[in-house]
Coordinates of C-alpha atoms and ligand atoms in Angstrom, one line a residue:
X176 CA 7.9 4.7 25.3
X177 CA 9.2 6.6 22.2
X178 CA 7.0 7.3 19.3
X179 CA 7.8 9.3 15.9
X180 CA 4.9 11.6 15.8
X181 CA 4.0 15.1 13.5
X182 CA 1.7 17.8 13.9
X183 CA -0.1 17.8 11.4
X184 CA -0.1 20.2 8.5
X185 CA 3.0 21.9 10.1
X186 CA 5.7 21.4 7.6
X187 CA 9.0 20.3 9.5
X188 CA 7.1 19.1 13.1
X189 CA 7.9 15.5 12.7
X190 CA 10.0 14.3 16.3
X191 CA 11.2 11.1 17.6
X192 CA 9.9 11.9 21.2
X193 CA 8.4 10.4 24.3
X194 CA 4.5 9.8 24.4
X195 CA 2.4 7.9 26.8
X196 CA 1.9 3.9 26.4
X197 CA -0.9 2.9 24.5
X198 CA -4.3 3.3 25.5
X199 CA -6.3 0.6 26.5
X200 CA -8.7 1.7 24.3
X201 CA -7.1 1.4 21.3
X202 CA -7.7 -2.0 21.7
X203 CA -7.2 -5.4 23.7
X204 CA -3.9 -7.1 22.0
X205 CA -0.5 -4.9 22.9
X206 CA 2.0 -5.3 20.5
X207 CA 5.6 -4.3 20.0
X208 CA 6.8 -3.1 16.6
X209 CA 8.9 -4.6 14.4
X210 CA 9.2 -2.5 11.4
X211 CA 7.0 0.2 10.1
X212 CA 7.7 1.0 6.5
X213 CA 7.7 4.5 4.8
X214 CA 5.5 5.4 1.8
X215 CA 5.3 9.1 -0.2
X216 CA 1.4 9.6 2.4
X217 CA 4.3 9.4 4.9
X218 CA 6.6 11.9 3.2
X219 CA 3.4 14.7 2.5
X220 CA 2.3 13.8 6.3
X221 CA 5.9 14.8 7.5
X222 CA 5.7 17.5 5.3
X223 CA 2.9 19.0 6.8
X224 CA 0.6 18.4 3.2
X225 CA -1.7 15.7 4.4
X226 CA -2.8 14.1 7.5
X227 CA -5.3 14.6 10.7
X228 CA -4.4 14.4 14.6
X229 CA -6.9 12.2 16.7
X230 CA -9.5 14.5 17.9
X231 CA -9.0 16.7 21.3
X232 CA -5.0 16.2 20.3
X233 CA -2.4 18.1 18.3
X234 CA 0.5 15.3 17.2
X235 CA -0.6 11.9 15.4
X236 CA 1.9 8.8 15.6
X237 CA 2.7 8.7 12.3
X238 CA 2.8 5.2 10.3
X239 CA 0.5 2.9 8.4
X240 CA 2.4 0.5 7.3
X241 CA 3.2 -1.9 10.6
X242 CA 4.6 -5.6 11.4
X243 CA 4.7 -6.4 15.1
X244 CA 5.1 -9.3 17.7
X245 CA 2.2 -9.9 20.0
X246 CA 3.0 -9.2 23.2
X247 CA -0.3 -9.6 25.5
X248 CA -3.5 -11.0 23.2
X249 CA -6.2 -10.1 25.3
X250 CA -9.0 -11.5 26.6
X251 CA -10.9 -13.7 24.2
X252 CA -8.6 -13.4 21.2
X253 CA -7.4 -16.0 18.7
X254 CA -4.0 -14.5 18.8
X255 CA -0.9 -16.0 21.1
X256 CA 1.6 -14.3 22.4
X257 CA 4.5 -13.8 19.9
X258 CA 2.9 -14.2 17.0
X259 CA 3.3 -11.6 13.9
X260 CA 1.1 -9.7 13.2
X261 CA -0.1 -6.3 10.9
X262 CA -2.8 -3.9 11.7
X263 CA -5.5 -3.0 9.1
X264 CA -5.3 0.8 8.3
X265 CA -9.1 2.1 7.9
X266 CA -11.7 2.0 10.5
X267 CA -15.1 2.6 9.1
X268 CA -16.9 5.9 9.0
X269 CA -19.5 6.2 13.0
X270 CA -22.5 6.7 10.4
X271 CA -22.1 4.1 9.0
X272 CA -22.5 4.6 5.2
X273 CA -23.9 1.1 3.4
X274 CA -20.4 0.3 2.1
X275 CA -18.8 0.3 5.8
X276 CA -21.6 -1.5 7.4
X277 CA -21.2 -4.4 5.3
X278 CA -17.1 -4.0 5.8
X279 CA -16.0 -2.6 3.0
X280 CA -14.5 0.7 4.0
X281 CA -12.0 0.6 1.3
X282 CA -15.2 1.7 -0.6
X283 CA -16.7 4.3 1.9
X284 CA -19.2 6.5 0.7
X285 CA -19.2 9.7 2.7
X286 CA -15.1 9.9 3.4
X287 CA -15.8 10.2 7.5
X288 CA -13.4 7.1 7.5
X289 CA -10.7 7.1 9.8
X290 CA -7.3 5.8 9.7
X291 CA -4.4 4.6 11.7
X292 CA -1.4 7.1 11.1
X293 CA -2.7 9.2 8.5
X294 CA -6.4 10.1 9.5
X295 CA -7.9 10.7 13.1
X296 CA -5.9 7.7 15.0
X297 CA -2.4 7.1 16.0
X298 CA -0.3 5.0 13.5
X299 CA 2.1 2.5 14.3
X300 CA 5.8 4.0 14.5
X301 CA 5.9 3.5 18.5
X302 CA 7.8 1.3 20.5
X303 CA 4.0 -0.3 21.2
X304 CA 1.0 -0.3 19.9
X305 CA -2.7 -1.6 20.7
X306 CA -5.4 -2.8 18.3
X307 CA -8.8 -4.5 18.3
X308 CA -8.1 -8.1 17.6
X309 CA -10.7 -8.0 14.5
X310 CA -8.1 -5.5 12.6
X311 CA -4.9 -7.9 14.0
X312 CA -3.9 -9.7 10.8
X313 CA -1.5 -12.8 11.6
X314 CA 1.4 -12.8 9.4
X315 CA 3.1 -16.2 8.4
X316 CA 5.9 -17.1 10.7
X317 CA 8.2 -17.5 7.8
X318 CA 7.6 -14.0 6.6
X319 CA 9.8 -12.2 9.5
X320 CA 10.5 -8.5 9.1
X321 CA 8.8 -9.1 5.2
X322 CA 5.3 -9.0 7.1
X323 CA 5.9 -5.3 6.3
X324 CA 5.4 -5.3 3.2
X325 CA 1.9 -6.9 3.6
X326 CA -0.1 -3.6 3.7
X327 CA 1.3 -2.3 0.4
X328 CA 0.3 -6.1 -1.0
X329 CA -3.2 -5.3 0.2
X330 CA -3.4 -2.4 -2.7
X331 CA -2.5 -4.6 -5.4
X332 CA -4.6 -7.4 -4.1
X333 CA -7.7 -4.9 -4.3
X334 CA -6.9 -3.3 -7.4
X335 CA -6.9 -7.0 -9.2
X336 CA -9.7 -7.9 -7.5
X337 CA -11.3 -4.8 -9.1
X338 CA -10.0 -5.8 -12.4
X339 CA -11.7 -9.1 -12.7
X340 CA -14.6 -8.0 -11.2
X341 CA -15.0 -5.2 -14.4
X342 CA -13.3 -8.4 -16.5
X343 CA -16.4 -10.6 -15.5
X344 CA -18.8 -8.1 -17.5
X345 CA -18.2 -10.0 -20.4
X346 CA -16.2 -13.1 -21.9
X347 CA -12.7 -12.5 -20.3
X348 CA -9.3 -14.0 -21.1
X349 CA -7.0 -11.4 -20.5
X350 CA -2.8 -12.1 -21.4
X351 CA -0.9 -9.4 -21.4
X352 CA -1.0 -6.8 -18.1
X353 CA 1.3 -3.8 -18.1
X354 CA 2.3 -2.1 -14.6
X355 CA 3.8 1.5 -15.1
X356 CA 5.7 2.3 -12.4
X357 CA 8.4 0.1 -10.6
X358 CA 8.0 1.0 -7.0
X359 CA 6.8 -1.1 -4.4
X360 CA 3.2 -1.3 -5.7
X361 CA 4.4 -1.7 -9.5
X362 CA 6.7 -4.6 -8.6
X363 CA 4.2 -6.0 -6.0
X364 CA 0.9 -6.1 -8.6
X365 CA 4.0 -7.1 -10.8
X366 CA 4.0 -10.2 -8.8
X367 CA 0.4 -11.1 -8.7
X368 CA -0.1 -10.6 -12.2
X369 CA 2.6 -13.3 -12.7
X370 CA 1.0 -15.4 -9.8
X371 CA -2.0 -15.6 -12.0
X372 CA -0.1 -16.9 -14.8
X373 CA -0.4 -13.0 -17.3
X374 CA 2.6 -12.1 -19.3
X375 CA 3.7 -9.1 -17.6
X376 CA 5.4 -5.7 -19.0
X377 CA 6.2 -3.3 -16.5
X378 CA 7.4 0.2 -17.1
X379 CA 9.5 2.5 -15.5
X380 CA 11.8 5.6 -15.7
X381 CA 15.0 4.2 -14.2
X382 CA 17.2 1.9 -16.5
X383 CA 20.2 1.2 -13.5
X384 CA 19.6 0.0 -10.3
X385 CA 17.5 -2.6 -8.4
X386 CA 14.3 -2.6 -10.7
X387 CA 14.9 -4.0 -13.6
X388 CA 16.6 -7.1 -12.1
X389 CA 13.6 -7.5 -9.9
X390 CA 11.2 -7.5 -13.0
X391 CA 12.9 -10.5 -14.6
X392 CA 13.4 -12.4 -12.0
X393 CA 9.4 -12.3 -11.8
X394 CA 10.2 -13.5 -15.4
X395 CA 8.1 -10.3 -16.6
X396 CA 10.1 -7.9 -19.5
X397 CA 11.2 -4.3 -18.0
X398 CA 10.4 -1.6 -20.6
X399 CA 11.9 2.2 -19.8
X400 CA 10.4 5.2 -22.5
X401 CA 7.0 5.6 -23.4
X402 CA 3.6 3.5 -22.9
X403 CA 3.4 3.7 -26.9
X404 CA 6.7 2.2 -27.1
X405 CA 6.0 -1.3 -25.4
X406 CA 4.9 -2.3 -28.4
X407 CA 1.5 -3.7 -27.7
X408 CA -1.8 -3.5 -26.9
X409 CA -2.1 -4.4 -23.1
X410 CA -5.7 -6.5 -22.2
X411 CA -4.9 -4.5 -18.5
X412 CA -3.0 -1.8 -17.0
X413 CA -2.4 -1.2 -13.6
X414 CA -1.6 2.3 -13.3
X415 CA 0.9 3.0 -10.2
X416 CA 2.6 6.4 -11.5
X417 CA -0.2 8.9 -11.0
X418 CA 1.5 10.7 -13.8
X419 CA -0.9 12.7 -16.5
X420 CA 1.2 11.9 -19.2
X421 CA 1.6 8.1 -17.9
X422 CA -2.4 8.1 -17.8
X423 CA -3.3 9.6 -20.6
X424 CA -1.0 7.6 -22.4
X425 CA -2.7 4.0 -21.0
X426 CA -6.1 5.3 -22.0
X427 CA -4.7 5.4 -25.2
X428 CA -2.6 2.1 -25.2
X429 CA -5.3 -0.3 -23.8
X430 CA -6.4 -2.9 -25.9
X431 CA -9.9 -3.8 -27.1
X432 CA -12.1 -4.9 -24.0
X433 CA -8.8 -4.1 -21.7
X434 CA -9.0 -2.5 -18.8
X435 CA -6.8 0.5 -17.0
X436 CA -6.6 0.2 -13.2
X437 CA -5.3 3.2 -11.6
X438 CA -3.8 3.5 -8.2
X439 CA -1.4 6.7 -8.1
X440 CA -2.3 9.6 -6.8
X441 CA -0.8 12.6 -8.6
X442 CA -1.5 15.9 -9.1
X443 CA -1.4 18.8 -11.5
X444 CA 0.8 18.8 -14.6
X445 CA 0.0 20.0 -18.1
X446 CA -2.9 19.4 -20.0
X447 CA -1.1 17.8 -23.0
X448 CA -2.0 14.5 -25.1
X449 CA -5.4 13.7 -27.0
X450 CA -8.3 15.8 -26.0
X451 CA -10.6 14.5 -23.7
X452 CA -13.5 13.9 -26.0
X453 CA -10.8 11.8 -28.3
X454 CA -10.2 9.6 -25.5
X455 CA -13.8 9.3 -24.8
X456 CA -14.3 8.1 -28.2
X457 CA -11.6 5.4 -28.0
X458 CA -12.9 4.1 -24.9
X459 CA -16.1 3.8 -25.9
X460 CA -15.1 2.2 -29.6
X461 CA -12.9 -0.3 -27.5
X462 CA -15.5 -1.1 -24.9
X463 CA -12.7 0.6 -22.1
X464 CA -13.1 0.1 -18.3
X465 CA -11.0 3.1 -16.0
X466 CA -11.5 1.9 -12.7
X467 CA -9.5 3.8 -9.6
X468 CA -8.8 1.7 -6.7
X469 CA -7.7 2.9 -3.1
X470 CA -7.1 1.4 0.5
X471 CA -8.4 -2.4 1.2
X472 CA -11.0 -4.3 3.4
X473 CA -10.2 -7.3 5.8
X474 CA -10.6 -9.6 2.3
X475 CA -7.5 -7.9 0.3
X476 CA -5.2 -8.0 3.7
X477 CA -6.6 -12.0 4.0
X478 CA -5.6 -12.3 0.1
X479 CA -2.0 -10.3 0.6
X480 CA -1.3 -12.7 3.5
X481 CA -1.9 -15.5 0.9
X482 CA -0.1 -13.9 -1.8
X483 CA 3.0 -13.1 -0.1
X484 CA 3.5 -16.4 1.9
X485 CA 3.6 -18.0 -1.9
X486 CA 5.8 -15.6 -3.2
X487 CA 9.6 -16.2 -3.7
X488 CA 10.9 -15.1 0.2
X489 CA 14.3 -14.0 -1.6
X490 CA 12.8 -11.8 -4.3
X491 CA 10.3 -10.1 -1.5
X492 CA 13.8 -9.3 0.7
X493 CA 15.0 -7.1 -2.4
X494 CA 12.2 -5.2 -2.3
X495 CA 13.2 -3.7 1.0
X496 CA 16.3 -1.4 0.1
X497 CA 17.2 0.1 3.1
X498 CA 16.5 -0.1 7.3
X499 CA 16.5 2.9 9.2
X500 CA 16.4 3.3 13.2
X501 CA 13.4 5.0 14.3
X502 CA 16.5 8.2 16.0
X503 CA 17.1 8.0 12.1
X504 CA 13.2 8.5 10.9
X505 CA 14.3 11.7 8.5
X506 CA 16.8 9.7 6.5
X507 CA 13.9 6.8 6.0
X508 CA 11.7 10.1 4.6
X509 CA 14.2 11.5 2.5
X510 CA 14.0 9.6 -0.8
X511 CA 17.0 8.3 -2.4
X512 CA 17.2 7.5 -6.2
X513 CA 17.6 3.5 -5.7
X514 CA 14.8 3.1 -2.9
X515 CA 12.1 0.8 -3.2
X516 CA 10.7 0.2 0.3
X517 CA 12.3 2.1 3.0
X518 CA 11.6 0.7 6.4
X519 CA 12.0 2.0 10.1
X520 CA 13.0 -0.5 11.9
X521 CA 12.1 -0.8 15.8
X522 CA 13.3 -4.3 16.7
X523 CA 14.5 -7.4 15.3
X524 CA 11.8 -9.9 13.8
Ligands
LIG1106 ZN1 -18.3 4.7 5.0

């Protein structure tokens, strides 16, 4: 079978080549892809910035994002032949450390977690793939090729989960939420915010193009320019930029009691804005929660599943902006100004 796979590290290495089928031990259900869609870990994987090859090998199948059709369940399993389904990402650390032993290895201690595409396993951008049936998640029938979008759904579904956890300190009624950034996790924690009935602001650079249409047909108001400028006091912000300014900038924004979620990852910039000891002192005079949130345990992919089977199908279809054949795997990793979710796309759902 084909597979696209990199070496990792090694800027340039990525291939669409021939690999062996997939191990046994990999796990008991065989599966043949669907779609695999393409985030920026992707991108820095391909461009040899991130990423670790299972051990004893130098190429990792690259892909973390997966939808695929059940071709043999197994012995034992709850799954049927051609059912949809997506495999969980993280595999908790051998140790285990006391987060992973009670399955939650989204909040893994001691960072000897693996993961599926990105970390120590192969991903999911071959023709098949094999997983344990505990890290199978069934998709709803209905969903079709949008079952890819369910582990991007799983971040937002953490990082509110977070939020009303830290909400539950104290007498919470929160109205207002503000997203910053319109990608695919912006628009998606977009979505649950409205789901839960919040008034919802999201912010982004663009002002053309796909996004702001998809923001009010959430019937949530699209803001471009600065945080300041929204022109309120947010009770929540999920942070999805992982731009300094953009942070800083929340930190400063967030209402009394609110609460600043943040799931970008960034890096570097300039140290400009309020010093740090100024935003200290605002956060502690407005009772201010910063909580970071990454990855998701077997609870946020159950919750995604939920969350996008209620969605509107329609609005979810939009967010996918362009298919690419798996021959074609360096257009899908070359970003284009008016992508949202870029998928590969293996076969038809
Ligand atoms: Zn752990």
């Amino acid at each position: 079978m084909k597979a696209i796979t990199v070496e990792p590290k090694t800027r340039g290495s990525a291939r669409f080549e021939e690999v062996p089928e997939p191990d046994v031990h990999e796990g008991s259900v065989l599966v043949e892809a669907i779609a695999v869609g393409v985030c920026g870990t992707d991108v820095e994987i391909a461009e040899g910035l991130y990423g670790w090859a299972p051990e004893g090998k130098r190429r990792l199948v690259l892909g973390h994002e997966s939808l695929g059709r059940v071709l043999d369940p197994g012995p034992g399993a709850s799954l049927r032949k051609g059912d949809l389904i997506a495999g969980i990402v993280r595999r908790p650390d051998p140790v285990p450390c006391p987060n992973c032993a009670v399955g939650e290895w989204d909040m893994c201690r001691n960072g000897e977690y693996t993961e599926r595409g990105i970390k120590q396993i192969d991903g999911f951008m071959s023709e098949r793939w094999r997983i344990e049936p505990g890290y199978a998640m069934k998709i709803d029938p209905s969903l079709g090729v949008l079952g890819v979008l369910l582990e991007p759904t799983t971040v937002v579904t953490k990082a509110w989960e977070q939020v009303q956890a830290v909400g539950q300190r104290a007498f919470w009624q929160p109205r207002t939420v503000l997203v910053t950034g319109a990608g695919p996790i912006g628009l998606l924690a977009a979505l649950v915010a409205r789901l839960h009935g919040l008034e919802v602001h999201v912010l982004d650079r663009v002002e053309s193009g796909p996004k702001p249409d998809l923001v009010r047909a959430l019937g949530a108001t699209y803001h471009t320019g600065t945080v300041a400028g929204v022109g309120f006091e947010p009770d929540v912000i999920i942070e999805c930029t992982g731009v300094g300014q953009v942070i800083s900038d929340s930190l400063v924004a967030i209402g009394a009691g609110g609460i600043v979620c943040l799931t970008g990852v960034g890096a570097g910039g300039k140290a400009i804005g309020p010093a740090v000891a100024d935003i200290g002192a605002a956060v502690v005079l407005k009772n201010n929660v910063v909580v970071g949130s990454v990855n998701a345990n077997r609870r946020h992919w159950y919750r995604a599943g939920q969350v996008l089977a209620r969605a509107d199908h329609a609005w979810l279809a939009r967010l996918i902006t362009r298919r690419e054949r798996p021959e074609a795997f360096a257009k899908a990793l070359h970003r284009q100004p008016d992508d949202i979710k870029v998928i590969i796309q293996f076969a038809e759902a």
